[in-house]
Short mmCIF file of C-alpha atoms in Angstrom, two decimals:
data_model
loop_
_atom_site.label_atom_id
_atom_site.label_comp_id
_atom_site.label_asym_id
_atom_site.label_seq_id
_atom_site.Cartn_x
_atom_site.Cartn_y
_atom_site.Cartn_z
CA UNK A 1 0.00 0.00 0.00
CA UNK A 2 1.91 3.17 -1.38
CA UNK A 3 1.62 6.44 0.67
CA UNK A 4 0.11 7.93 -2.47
CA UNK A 5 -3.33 8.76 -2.91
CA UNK A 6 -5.37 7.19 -6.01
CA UNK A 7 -4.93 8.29 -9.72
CA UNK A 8 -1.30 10.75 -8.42
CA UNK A 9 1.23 9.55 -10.36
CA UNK A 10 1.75 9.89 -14.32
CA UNK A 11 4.55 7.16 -14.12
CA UNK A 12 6.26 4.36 -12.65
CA UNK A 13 9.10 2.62 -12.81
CA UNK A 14 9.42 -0.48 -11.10
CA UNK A 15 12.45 -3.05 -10.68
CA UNK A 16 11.62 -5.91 -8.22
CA UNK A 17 13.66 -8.80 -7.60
CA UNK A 18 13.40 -11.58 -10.13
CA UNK A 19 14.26 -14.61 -8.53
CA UNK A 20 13.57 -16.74 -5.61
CA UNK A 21 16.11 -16.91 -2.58
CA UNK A 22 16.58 -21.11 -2.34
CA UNK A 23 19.38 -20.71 0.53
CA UNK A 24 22.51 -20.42 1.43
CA UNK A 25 24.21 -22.19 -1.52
CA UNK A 26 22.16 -19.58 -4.39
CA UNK A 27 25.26 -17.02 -5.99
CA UNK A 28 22.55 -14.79 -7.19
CA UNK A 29 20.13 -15.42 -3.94
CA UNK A 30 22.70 -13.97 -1.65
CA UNK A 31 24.10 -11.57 -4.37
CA UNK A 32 20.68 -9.84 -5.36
CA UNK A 33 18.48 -10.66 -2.40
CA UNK A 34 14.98 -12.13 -3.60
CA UNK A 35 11.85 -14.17 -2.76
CA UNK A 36 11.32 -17.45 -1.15
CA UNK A 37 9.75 -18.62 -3.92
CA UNK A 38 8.05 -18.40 -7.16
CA UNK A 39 4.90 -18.03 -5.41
CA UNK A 40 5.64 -15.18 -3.18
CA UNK A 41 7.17 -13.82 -6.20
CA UNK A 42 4.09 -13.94 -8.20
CA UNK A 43 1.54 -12.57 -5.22
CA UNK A 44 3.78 -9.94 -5.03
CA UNK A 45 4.05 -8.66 -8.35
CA UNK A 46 0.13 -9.46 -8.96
CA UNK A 47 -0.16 -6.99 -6.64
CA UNK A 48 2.10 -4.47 -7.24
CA UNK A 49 0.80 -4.50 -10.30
CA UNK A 50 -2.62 -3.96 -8.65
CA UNK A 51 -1.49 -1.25 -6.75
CA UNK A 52 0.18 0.57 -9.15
CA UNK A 53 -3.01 0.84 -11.37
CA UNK A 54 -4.33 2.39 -8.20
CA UNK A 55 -1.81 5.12 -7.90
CA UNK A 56 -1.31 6.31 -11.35
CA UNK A 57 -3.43 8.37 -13.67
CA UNK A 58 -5.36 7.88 -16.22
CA UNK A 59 -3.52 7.09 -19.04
CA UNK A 60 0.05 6.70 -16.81
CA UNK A 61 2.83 5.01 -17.87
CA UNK A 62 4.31 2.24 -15.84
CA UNK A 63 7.77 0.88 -16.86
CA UNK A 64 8.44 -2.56 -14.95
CA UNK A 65 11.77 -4.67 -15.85
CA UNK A 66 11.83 -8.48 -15.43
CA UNK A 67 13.17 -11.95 -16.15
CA UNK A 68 12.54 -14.83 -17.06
CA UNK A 69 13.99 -17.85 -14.57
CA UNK A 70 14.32 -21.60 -15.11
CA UNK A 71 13.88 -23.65 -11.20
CA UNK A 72 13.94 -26.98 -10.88
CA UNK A 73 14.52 -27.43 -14.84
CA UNK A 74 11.27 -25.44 -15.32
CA UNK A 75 10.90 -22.72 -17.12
CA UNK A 76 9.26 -19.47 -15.48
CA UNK A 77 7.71 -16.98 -18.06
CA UNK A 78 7.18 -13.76 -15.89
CA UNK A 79 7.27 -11.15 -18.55
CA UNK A 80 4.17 -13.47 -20.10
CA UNK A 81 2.72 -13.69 -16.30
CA UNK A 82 3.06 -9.37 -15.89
CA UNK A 83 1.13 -9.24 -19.44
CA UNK A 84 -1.48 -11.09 -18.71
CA UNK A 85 -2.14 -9.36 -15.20
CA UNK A 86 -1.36 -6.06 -16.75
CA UNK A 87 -4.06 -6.68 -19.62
CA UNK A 88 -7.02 -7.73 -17.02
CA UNK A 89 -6.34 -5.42 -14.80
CA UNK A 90 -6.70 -2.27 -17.16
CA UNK A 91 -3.25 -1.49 -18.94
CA UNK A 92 -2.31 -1.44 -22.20
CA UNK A 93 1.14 -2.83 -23.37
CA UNK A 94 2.52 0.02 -25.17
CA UNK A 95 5.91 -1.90 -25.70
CA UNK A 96 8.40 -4.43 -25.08
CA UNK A 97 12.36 -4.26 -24.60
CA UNK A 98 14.71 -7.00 -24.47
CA UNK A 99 18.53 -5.76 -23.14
CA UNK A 100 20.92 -8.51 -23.92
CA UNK A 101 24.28 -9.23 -22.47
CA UNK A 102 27.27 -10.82 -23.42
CA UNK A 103 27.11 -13.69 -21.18
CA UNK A 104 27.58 -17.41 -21.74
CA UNK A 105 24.73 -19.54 -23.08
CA UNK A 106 25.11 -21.90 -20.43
CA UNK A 107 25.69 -22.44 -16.83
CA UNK A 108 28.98 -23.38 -15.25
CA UNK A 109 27.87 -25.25 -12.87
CA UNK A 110 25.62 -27.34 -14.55
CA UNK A 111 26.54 -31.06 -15.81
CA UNK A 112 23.57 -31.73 -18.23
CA UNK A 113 22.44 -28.60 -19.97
CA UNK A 114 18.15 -28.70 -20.03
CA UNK A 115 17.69 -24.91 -20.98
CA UNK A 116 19.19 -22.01 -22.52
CA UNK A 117 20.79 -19.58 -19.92
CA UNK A 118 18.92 -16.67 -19.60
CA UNK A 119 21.43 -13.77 -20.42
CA UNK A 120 18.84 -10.64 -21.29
CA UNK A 121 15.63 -9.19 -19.13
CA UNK A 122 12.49 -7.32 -20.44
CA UNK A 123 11.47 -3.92 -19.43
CA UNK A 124 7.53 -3.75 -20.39
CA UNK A 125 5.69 -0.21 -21.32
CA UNK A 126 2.28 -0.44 -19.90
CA UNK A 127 -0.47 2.46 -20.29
CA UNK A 128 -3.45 2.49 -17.95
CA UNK A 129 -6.36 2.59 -19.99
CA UNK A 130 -8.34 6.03 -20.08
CA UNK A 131 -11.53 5.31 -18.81
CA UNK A 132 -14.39 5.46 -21.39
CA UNK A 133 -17.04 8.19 -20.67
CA UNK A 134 -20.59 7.16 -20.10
CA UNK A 135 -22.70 7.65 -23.58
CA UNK A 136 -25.16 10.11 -23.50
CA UNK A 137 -28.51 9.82 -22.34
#
C-alpha cells in the first residue's frame, strides 16, 4: 500500500527482484536478495501490479523490468505472467524491450544442460487505460 493517494502519479518505474532466494548455496540469492519462492514472487508482483493501477493516472505510464527464470529445470515466463495481469487489470502494453548481455549460453555449474541460460531481461511499457465516458442519455 503506497503512501500515495489514487490516480497521483503519471509514471512508474518499477524493478523488483526476479528470482527466488533457495538458501545459502544460491550465488545470485545472496548476491541480489529475492523471494522465497516463485509463489511469493508472483503474489507480489500481482499486486504491485494492482497497486500501481491504483496510484497512477489515467492514461500513466508504468515501466516494470523483469526476467525470465528456469527452477527446478522449469521454465518461469514472468514477462508473459506481468502481461497477462497487466491486460485484465486495465493497462495497455505500449511496448516491449529486451537488453541482452554478453554472457555465456550456459551455466557453469551445470553437468547436463536442459535450458538455454537466460542472459537478457524485459522492461515492459504499460499504459493504464483512459476510462471510457458514459454515452449520453
Amino acid at each position: 500500500n503506497l503512501p500515495v493517494t489514487d490516480a497521483s502519479l503519471a509514471s512508474i518505474v518499477c524493478d523488483l527482484p526476479f528470482l527466488h532466494y533457495p538458501g545459502k548455496a544460491s550465488i545470485m540469492g545472496n548476491r541480489f536478495n529475492g523471494f522465497r519462492s516463485q509463489k511469493a514472487l508472483r503474489e507480489c508482483y500481482r499486486a504491485a501490479m494492482q497497486e500501481f493501477h491504483r496510484v497512477l493516472k489515467p492514461g500513466g505510464i508504468l515501466i516494470w523490468k523483469c526476467m525470465d527464470v528456469i527452477e527446478s529445470n522449469r521454465q518461469n515466463w514472468t514477462h508473459c505472467f506481468l502481461w497477462s495481469w497487466a491486460v485484465e487489470i486495465g493497462f495497455y502494453p505500449l511496448d516491449l524491450f529486451v537488453q541482452t548481455s554478453s554472457r555465456t549460453l550456459c551455466g557453469p555449474n551445470w553437468q547436463v544442460q536442459r535450458h538455454a541460460k537466460k542472459s537478457h531481461c524485459f522492461w515492459w511499457v504499460f499504459r493504464k487505460s483512459v476510462a471510457k465516458s458514459a454515452a449520453p442519455a
